[in-house]
mmCIF file of C-alpha atoms in Angstrom:
data_model
loop_
_atom_site.group_PDB
_atom_site.id
_atom_site.type_symbol
_atom_site.label_atom_id
_atom_site.label_comp_id
_atom_site.label_asym_id
_atom_site.label_seq_id
_atom_site.Cartn_x
_atom_site.Cartn_y
_atom_site.Cartn_z
ATOM 1 C CA UNK A 17 -0.087 0.045 -0.054
ATOM 2 C CA UNK A 18 2.934 2.316 0.740
ATOM 3 C CA UNK A 19 4.863 1.199 -2.304
ATOM 4 C CA UNK A 20 5.504 4.012 -4.895
ATOM 5 C CA UNK A 21 3.064 3.857 -7.809
ATOM 6 C CA UNK A 22 4.805 3.429 -11.297
ATOM 7 C CA UNK A 23 3.347 4.388 -14.733
ATOM 8 C CA UNK A 24 6.411 3.013 -16.422
ATOM 9 C CA UNK A 25 7.211 -0.782 -16.103
ATOM 10 C CA UNK A 26 10.736 -0.035 -15.105
ATOM 11 C CA UNK A 27 10.928 -3.087 -12.849
ATOM 12 C CA UNK A 28 11.019 -5.254 -16.040
ATOM 13 C CA UNK A 29 14.059 -3.542 -17.418
ATOM 14 C CA UNK A 30 17.016 -5.850 -17.818
ATOM 15 C CA UNK A 31 19.267 -2.735 -18.016
ATOM 16 C CA UNK A 32 19.098 -2.149 -14.246
ATOM 17 C CA UNK A 33 19.421 -5.793 -13.172
ATOM 18 C CA UNK A 34 23.143 -5.218 -12.283
ATOM 19 C CA UNK A 35 22.994 -1.635 -11.059
ATOM 20 C CA UNK A 36 22.561 -2.743 -7.392
ATOM 21 C CA UNK A 37 25.776 -5.010 -7.718
ATOM 22 C CA UNK A 38 27.617 -2.101 -9.333
ATOM 23 C CA UNK A 39 26.559 0.405 -6.560
ATOM 24 C CA UNK A 40 27.501 -2.271 -3.924
ATOM 25 C CA UNK A 41 31.093 -2.743 -5.208
ATOM 26 C CA UNK A 42 31.506 1.052 -5.478
ATOM 27 C CA UNK A 43 30.211 1.689 -1.920
ATOM 28 C CA UNK A 44 32.267 -1.212 -0.527
ATOM 29 C CA UNK A 45 35.517 0.310 -2.120
ATOM 30 C CA UNK A 46 34.745 3.998 -1.117
ATOM 31 C CA UNK A 47 34.088 2.836 2.450
ATOM 32 C CA UNK A 48 37.256 0.863 2.935
ATOM 33 C CA UNK A 49 39.262 3.649 1.317
ATOM 34 C CA UNK A 50 37.654 6.173 3.599
ATOM 35 C CA UNK A 51 38.181 4.041 6.726
ATOM 36 C CA UNK A 52 41.771 3.315 5.758
ATOM 37 C CA UNK A 53 42.492 7.043 5.314
ATOM 38 C CA UNK A 54 40.761 7.870 8.685
ATOM 39 C CA UNK A 55 42.650 5.240 10.574
ATOM 40 C CA UNK A 56 46.058 6.107 9.244
ATOM 41 C CA UNK A 57 45.403 9.881 9.939
ATOM 42 C CA UNK A 58 44.372 8.986 13.484
ATOM 43 C CA UNK A 59 47.286 7.021 14.151
ATOM 44 C CA UNK A 60 49.662 9.555 12.925
ATOM 45 C CA UNK A 61 47.866 12.185 15.100
ATOM 46 C CA UNK A 62 48.081 10.003 18.194
ATOM 47 C CA UNK A 63 51.819 9.372 17.482
ATOM 48 C CA UNK A 64 52.372 12.956 16.904
ATOM 49 C CA UNK A 65 50.665 14.052 20.129
ATOM 50 C CA UNK A 66 52.385 11.335 22.227
ATOM 51 C CA UNK A 67 55.752 11.963 20.927
ATOM 52 C CA UNK A 68 55.701 15.846 20.792
ATOM 53 C CA UNK A 69 58.132 17.348 23.015
ATOM 54 C CA UNK A 70 60.079 14.024 23.658
ATOM 55 C CA UNK A 71 63.382 12.479 22.788
ATOM 56 C CA UNK A 72 64.714 8.953 23.123
ATOM 57 C CA UNK A 73 68.414 8.401 24.006
ATOM 58 C CA UNK A 74 69.780 4.912 23.331
ATOM 59 C CA UNK A 75 72.636 3.867 25.549
ATOM 60 C CA UNK A 76 74.712 0.917 24.462
ATOM 61 C CA UNK A 77 77.392 -0.871 26.558
ATOM 62 C CA UNK A 78 80.845 0.490 25.973
ATOM 63 C CA UNK A 79 82.943 -1.986 23.794
ATOM 64 C CA UNK A 80 85.289 -4.132 25.752
ATOM 65 C CA UNK A 81 83.649 -3.420 29.049
ATOM 66 C CA UNK A 82 81.611 -5.788 31.244
ATOM 67 C CA UNK A 83 78.075 -5.488 29.815
ATOM 68 C CA UNK A 84 76.317 -5.313 33.195
ATOM 69 C CA UNK A 85 78.672 -2.772 34.732
ATOM 70 C CA UNK A 86 79.530 -0.828 31.666
ATOM 71 C CA UNK A 87 75.854 -0.095 30.758
ATOM 72 C CA UNK A 88 75.226 1.047 34.232
ATOM 73 C CA UNK A 89 78.137 3.545 34.209
ATOM 74 C CA UNK A 90 77.052 4.724 30.546
ATOM 75 C CA UNK A 91 73.478 5.191 31.583
ATOM 76 C CA UNK A 92 74.529 7.161 34.679
ATOM 77 C CA UNK A 93 76.754 9.454 32.602
ATOM 78 C CA UNK A 94 74.066 10.057 30.091
ATOM 79 C CA UNK A 95 71.554 10.825 32.687
ATOM 80 C CA UNK A 96 73.832 13.270 34.270
ATOM 81 C CA UNK A 97 74.367 15.031 30.917
ATOM 82 C CA UNK A 98 70.574 15.138 30.113
ATOM 83 C CA UNK A 99 69.451 16.347 33.579
ATOM 84 C CA UNK A 100 72.020 19.203 33.512
ATOM 85 C CA UNK A 101 70.803 20.272 29.919
ATOM 86 C CA UNK A 102 68.628 23.406 29.922
ATOM 87 C CA UNK A 103 65.256 22.555 28.270
ATOM 88 C CA UNK A 104 65.172 18.916 29.649
ATOM 89 C CA UNK A 105 62.266 18.601 31.961
ATOM 90 C CA UNK A 106 62.821 14.896 32.874
ATOM 91 C CA UNK A 107 64.910 11.939 31.934
ATOM 92 C CA UNK A 108 64.104 8.491 33.012
ATOM 93 C CA UNK A 109 65.565 5.122 31.902
ATOM 94 C CA UNK A 110 63.254 2.411 30.834
ATOM 95 C CA UNK A 111 63.151 -0.536 32.978
ATOM 96 C CA UNK A 112 64.193 -4.144 31.634
ATOM 97 C CA UNK A 113 60.457 -5.050 31.711
ATOM 98 C CA UNK A 114 59.534 -2.119 29.498
ATOM 99 C CA UNK A 115 62.217 -2.757 27.091
ATOM 100 C CA UNK A 116 61.232 -6.283 26.786
ATOM 101 C CA UNK A 117 57.585 -5.395 26.229
ATOM 102 C CA UNK A 118 58.702 -3.131 23.314
ATOM 103 C CA UNK A 119 60.776 -5.972 21.638
ATOM 104 C CA UNK A 120 58.442 -8.830 22.447
ATOM 105 C CA UNK A 121 56.206 -8.299 19.322
ATOM 106 C CA UNK A 122 59.443 -9.047 17.188
ATOM 107 C CA UNK A 123 61.419 -11.478 19.380
ATOM 108 C CA UNK A 124 58.642 -13.020 21.340
ATOM 109 C CA UNK A 125 58.301 -13.720 25.159
ATOM 110 C CA UNK A 126 61.436 -15.730 25.534
ATOM 111 C CA UNK A 127 64.542 -15.666 27.760
ATOM 112 C CA UNK A 128 66.661 -14.730 24.898
ATOM 113 C CA UNK A 129 66.334 -11.011 25.716
ATOM 114 C CA UNK A 130 68.048 -11.525 29.125
ATOM 115 C CA UNK A 131 71.278 -12.773 27.261
ATOM 116 C CA UNK A 132 71.293 -10.196 24.570
ATOM 117 C CA UNK A 133 73.297 -6.857 25.120
ATOM 118 C CA UNK A 134 70.144 -4.851 24.760
ATOM 119 C CA UNK A 135 70.760 -1.053 24.826
ATOM 120 C CA UNK A 136 69.068 1.022 27.636
ATOM 121 C CA UNK A 137 66.361 3.539 26.318
ATOM 122 C CA UNK A 138 66.115 6.891 28.146
ATOM 123 C CA UNK A 139 62.783 8.727 27.882
ATOM 124 C CA UNK A 140 63.457 12.490 27.701
ATOM 125 C CA UNK A 141 60.795 15.081 28.167
ATOM 126 C CA UNK A 142 61.478 18.629 26.941
ATOM 127 C CA UNK A 143 59.937 21.907 28.172
ATOM 128 C CA UNK A 144 62.004 24.129 25.762
ATOM 129 C CA UNK A 145 64.002 23.910 22.500
ATOM 130 C CA UNK A 146 67.231 22.023 22.854
ATOM 131 C CA UNK A 147 70.196 22.117 20.483
ATOM 132 C CA UNK A 148 70.200 18.403 19.550
ATOM 133 C CA UNK A 149 73.572 18.484 17.819
ATOM 134 C CA UNK A 150 75.372 19.889 20.840
ATOM 135 C CA UNK A 151 73.293 17.445 23.075
ATOM 136 C CA UNK A 152 74.473 14.594 21.074
ATOM 137 C CA UNK A 153 78.189 15.628 21.066
ATOM 138 C CA UNK A 154 78.180 15.814 24.873
ATOM 139 C CA UNK A 155 76.440 12.500 25.130
ATOM 140 C CA UNK A 156 79.013 10.947 22.765
ATOM 141 C CA UNK A 157 81.755 12.131 24.977
ATOM 142 C CA UNK A 158 80.056 11.056 28.267
ATOM 143 C CA UNK A 159 78.723 7.719 27.048
ATOM 144 C CA UNK A 160 80.445 6.680 23.649
ATOM 145 C CA UNK A 161 77.972 4.870 21.436
ATOM 146 C CA UNK A 162 74.726 6.720 22.570
ATOM 147 C CA UNK A 163 72.254 7.784 20.101
ATOM 148 C CA UNK A 164 69.684 10.608 20.245
ATOM 149 C CA UNK A 165 66.336 10.082 18.359
ATOM 150 C CA UNK A 166 64.117 13.076 18.207
ATOM 151 C CA UNK A 167 61.377 11.158 16.328
ATOM 152 C CA UNK A 168 60.875 14.045 14.050
ATOM 153 C CA UNK A 169 62.472 12.658 10.852
ATOM 154 C CA UNK A 170 60.370 9.508 10.821
ATOM 155 C CA UNK A 171 57.267 11.397 12.060
ATOM 156 C CA UNK A 172 57.605 13.655 9.059
ATOM 157 C CA UNK A 173 57.818 10.596 6.773
ATOM 158 C CA UNK A 174 54.865 9.049 8.451
ATOM 159 C CA UNK A 175 52.869 12.366 8.068
ATOM 160 C CA UNK A 176 53.695 12.423 4.365
ATOM 161 C CA UNK A 177 52.726 8.863 3.973
ATOM 162 C CA UNK A 178 49.351 9.654 5.638
ATOM 163 C CA UNK A 179 48.669 12.659 3.469
ATOM 164 C CA UNK A 180 49.511 10.444 0.433
ATOM 165 C CA UNK A 181 47.021 7.816 1.762
ATOM 166 C CA UNK A 182 44.496 10.461 2.139
ATOM 167 C CA UNK A 183 44.821 11.757 -1.311
ATOM 168 C CA UNK A 184 44.760 8.173 -2.609
ATOM 169 C CA UNK A 185 41.606 7.599 -0.776
ATOM 170 C CA UNK A 186 40.021 10.711 -2.127
ATOM 171 C CA UNK A 187 40.940 9.743 -5.576
ATOM 172 C CA UNK A 188 39.506 6.249 -5.166
ATOM 173 C CA UNK A 189 36.182 7.896 -3.780
ATOM 174 C CA UNK A 190 36.013 10.189 -6.781
ATOM 175 C CA UNK A 191 36.738 7.358 -9.199
ATOM 176 C CA UNK A 192 34.242 4.962 -7.755
ATOM 177 C CA UNK A 193 31.639 7.822 -7.456
ATOM 178 C CA UNK A 194 32.185 8.731 -11.146
ATOM 179 C CA UNK A 195 31.793 5.060 -12.267
ATOM 180 C CA UNK A 196 28.574 4.727 -10.238
ATOM 181 C CA UNK A 197 27.215 7.897 -11.770
ATOM 182 C CA UNK A 198 28.066 6.663 -15.192
ATOM 183 C CA UNK A 199 26.252 3.424 -14.479
ATOM 184 C CA UNK A 200 23.243 5.198 -13.326
ATOM 185 C CA UNK A 201 23.265 7.494 -16.430
ATOM 186 C CA UNK A 202 23.348 4.363 -18.645
ATOM 187 C CA UNK A 203 20.511 2.733 -16.951
ATOM 188 C CA UNK A 204 18.418 5.963 -17.061
ATOM 189 C CA UNK A 205 19.073 6.457 -20.703
ATOM 190 C CA UNK A 206 18.425 2.839 -21.668
ATOM 191 C CA UNK A 207 15.135 2.803 -19.735
ATOM 192 C CA UNK A 208 14.145 5.985 -21.366
ATOM 193 C CA UNK A 209 14.805 4.562 -24.676
ATOM 194 C CA UNK A 210 12.971 1.343 -23.970
ATOM 195 C CA UNK A 211 9.839 3.216 -22.628
ATOM 196 C CA UNK A 212 9.945 5.876 -25.167
ATOM 197 C CA UNK A 213 6.249 5.270 -26.360
ATOM 198 C CA UNK A 214 4.939 5.146 -22.983
ATOM 199 C CA UNK A 215 6.802 8.365 -22.024
ATOM 200 C CA UNK A 216 5.353 10.019 -25.251
ATOM 201 C CA UNK A 217 1.799 8.670 -24.170
ATOM 202 C CA UNK A 218 2.176 10.185 -20.818
ATOM 203 C CA UNK A 219 3.178 13.526 -22.362
ATOM 204 C CA UNK A 220 0.009 13.570 -24.462
ATOM 205 C CA UNK A 221 -2.097 12.948 -21.247
ATOM 206 C CA UNK A 222 -0.453 16.044 -19.774
ATOM 207 C CA UNK A 223 2.151 14.493 -17.609
ATOM 208 C CA UNK A 224 5.087 17.138 -17.106
ATOM 209 C CA UNK A 225 8.685 16.067 -17.556
ATOM 210 C CA UNK A 226 9.244 16.304 -13.849
ATOM 211 C CA UNK A 227 6.553 13.571 -13.323
ATOM 212 C CA UNK A 228 8.473 11.341 -15.773
ATOM 213 C CA UNK A 229 11.703 12.016 -14.219
ATOM 214 C CA UNK A 230 10.230 11.078 -10.816
ATOM 215 C CA UNK A 231 9.498 7.636 -12.043
ATOM 216 C CA UNK A 232 13.035 6.975 -12.914
ATOM 217 C CA UNK A 233 14.384 8.616 -9.754
ATOM 218 C CA UNK A 234 12.262 6.387 -7.586
ATOM 219 C CA UNK A 235 13.223 3.340 -9.502
ATOM 220 C CA UNK A 236 17.048 4.131 -9.268
ATOM 221 C CA UNK A 237 16.783 5.039 -5.806
ATOM 222 C CA UNK A 238 15.354 1.640 -4.821
ATOM 223 C CA UNK A 239 18.121 -0.153 -6.718
ATOM 224 C CA UNK A 240 20.858 2.000 -5.430
ATOM 225 C CA UNK A 241 19.602 1.646 -1.776
ATOM 226 C CA UNK A 242 19.703 -2.132 -1.983
ATOM 227 C CA UNK A 243 23.204 -2.059 -3.428
ATOM 228 C CA UNK A 244 24.580 0.768 -1.226
ATOM 229 C CA UNK A 245 23.592 -0.898 2.085
ATOM 230 C CA UNK A 246 24.715 -4.188 0.944
ATOM 231 C CA UNK A 247 28.050 -2.772 0.060
ATOM 232 C CA UNK A 248 28.328 -0.696 3.316
ATOM 233 C CA UNK A 249 27.273 -3.903 5.431
ATOM 234 C CA UNK A 250 30.054 -5.872 3.705
ATOM 235 C CA UNK A 251 32.624 -3.101 4.196
ATOM 236 C CA UNK A 252 31.890 -2.738 7.887
ATOM 237 C CA UNK A 253 32.084 -6.428 8.407
ATOM 238 C CA UNK A 254 35.445 -6.222 6.616
ATOM 239 C CA UNK A 255 36.602 -3.403 8.933
ATOM 240 C CA UNK A 256 35.424 -5.398 12.056
ATOM 241 C CA UNK A 257 37.278 -8.551 10.996
ATOM 242 C CA UNK A 258 40.467 -6.293 10.351
ATOM 243 C CA UNK A 259 40.212 -4.729 13.792
ATOM 244 C CA UNK A 260 39.808 -8.104 15.305
ATOM 245 C CA UNK A 261 43.004 -9.356 13.388
ATOM 246 C CA UNK A 262 44.854 -6.314 14.315
ATOM 247 C CA UNK A 263 43.909 -6.709 18.004
ATOM 248 C CA UNK A 264 45.411 -10.320 18.002
ATOM 249 C CA UNK A 265 48.412 -11.257 19.825
ATOM 250 C CA UNK A 266 51.690 -10.328 18.106
ATOM 251 C CA UNK A 267 49.942 -8.151 15.514
ATOM 252 C CA UNK A 268 50.051 -4.802 17.257
ATOM 253 C CA UNK A 269 53.406 -3.908 15.762
ATOM 254 C CA UNK A 270 52.460 -4.977 12.197
ATOM 255 C CA UNK A 271 48.880 -3.744 11.796
ATOM 256 C CA UNK A 272 47.451 -0.248 12.656
ATOM 257 C CA UNK A 273 44.610 -0.246 15.198
ATOM 258 C CA UNK A 274 41.216 0.414 13.665
ATOM 259 C CA UNK A 275 40.614 3.097 16.248
ATOM 260 C CA UNK A 276 37.919 5.422 14.673
ATOM 261 C CA UNK A 277 35.974 8.036 16.527
ATOM 262 C CA UNK A 278 32.056 8.073 16.694
ATOM 263 C CA UNK A 279 31.917 10.964 14.227
ATOM 264 C CA UNK A 280 34.191 8.880 11.687
ATOM 265 C CA UNK A 281 31.870 5.954 12.070
ATOM 266 C CA UNK A 282 28.928 8.142 11.458
ATOM 267 C CA UNK A 283 30.536 9.272 8.398
ATOM 268 C CA UNK A 284 31.102 5.910 7.108
ATOM 269 C CA UNK A 285 27.461 4.922 7.967
ATOM 270 C CA UNK A 286 26.358 7.972 5.951
ATOM 271 C CA UNK A 287 28.104 6.757 2.830
ATOM 272 C CA UNK A 288 25.255 4.437 1.526
ATOM 273 C CA UNK A 289 22.781 7.143 2.175
ATOM 274 C CA UNK A 290 24.865 9.621 0.130
ATOM 275 C CA UNK A 291 25.543 7.118 -2.644
ATOM 276 C CA UNK A 292 21.679 6.371 -3.002
ATOM 277 C CA UNK A 293 20.938 10.134 -2.976
ATOM 278 C CA UNK A 294 23.739 10.722 -5.624
ATOM 279 C CA UNK A 295 22.390 7.834 -7.801
ATOM 280 C CA UNK A 296 18.661 9.263 -7.594
ATOM 281 C CA UNK A 297 19.902 12.642 -8.330
ATOM 282 C CA UNK A 298 21.976 11.621 -11.360
ATOM 283 C CA UNK A 299 18.928 9.564 -12.723
ATOM 284 C CA UNK A 300 16.586 12.709 -12.363
ATOM 285 C CA UNK A 301 19.136 14.897 -13.985
ATOM 286 C CA UNK A 302 19.792 12.598 -16.837
ATOM 287 C CA UNK A 303 16.098 11.994 -17.569
ATOM 288 C CA UNK A 304 15.109 15.731 -17.316
ATOM 289 C CA UNK A 305 17.878 16.730 -19.690
ATOM 290 C CA UNK A 306 17.076 14.067 -22.219
ATOM 291 C CA UNK A 307 13.298 14.979 -22.142
ATOM 292 C CA UNK A 308 14.210 18.654 -22.709
ATOM 293 C CA UNK A 309 15.926 17.751 -25.957
ATOM 294 C CA UNK A 310 12.778 16.054 -27.331
ATOM 295 C CA UNK A 311 10.749 17.916 -29.883
#
């Protein structure tokens, strides 16, 4: 009773049979591309926030010295240099347990770490600008073999990678959107050509172009909605499975966490609605433009 009334037998057209499948694939790809860009961008923002104003100093045991005693002396010397440097708010070495936790994704939970000459990492917090070159020279003299990592170089590379992924995702969305619109235009034109006699009869009966276009708009909207929500459901299922895999043991260091905000999830859930509306608008515009050219 609530179903839309059609004066055109559009449901029998073979031209629109595959439109839901095409729309489903397009929405699936667009949703995954947007989710990937959002996840990478969020990951970079979290790393940038967490590492802003920090340094990591790596202190290795001096060559030729007893590893246990040598590393303690080197760490003590490095801490003295760091804590006496203007701009350094705090400098604390990581414990053996913290270091093992950092290495366990690659080396596993084994006793091998206890036998390896693992360098000691010192977490440094800054409250002002520090001359890193001068600090590195002082550390090299006090604790030979120490390395200063300000994280900025690889953070810049990571930020560039994130921006590249965002541009790639935008390109994918535009391409699949254009392909979906092209499929809708083809279906609308083919349907208009198939039912040309019925359209002409409706015109003779006084039906305006907008009425005829509304028939195609409703028909394409129904087909696009089926495909859009099917593609979105499959994409969300894929994201949930990816998030489950990324949260598994040993995968945290290899796969980025699929941590999306509620706003980002709402944007992804809006993709099928936007795709359906775009398909309906494209069908209406195509039919109205074609009817305006008729004599």
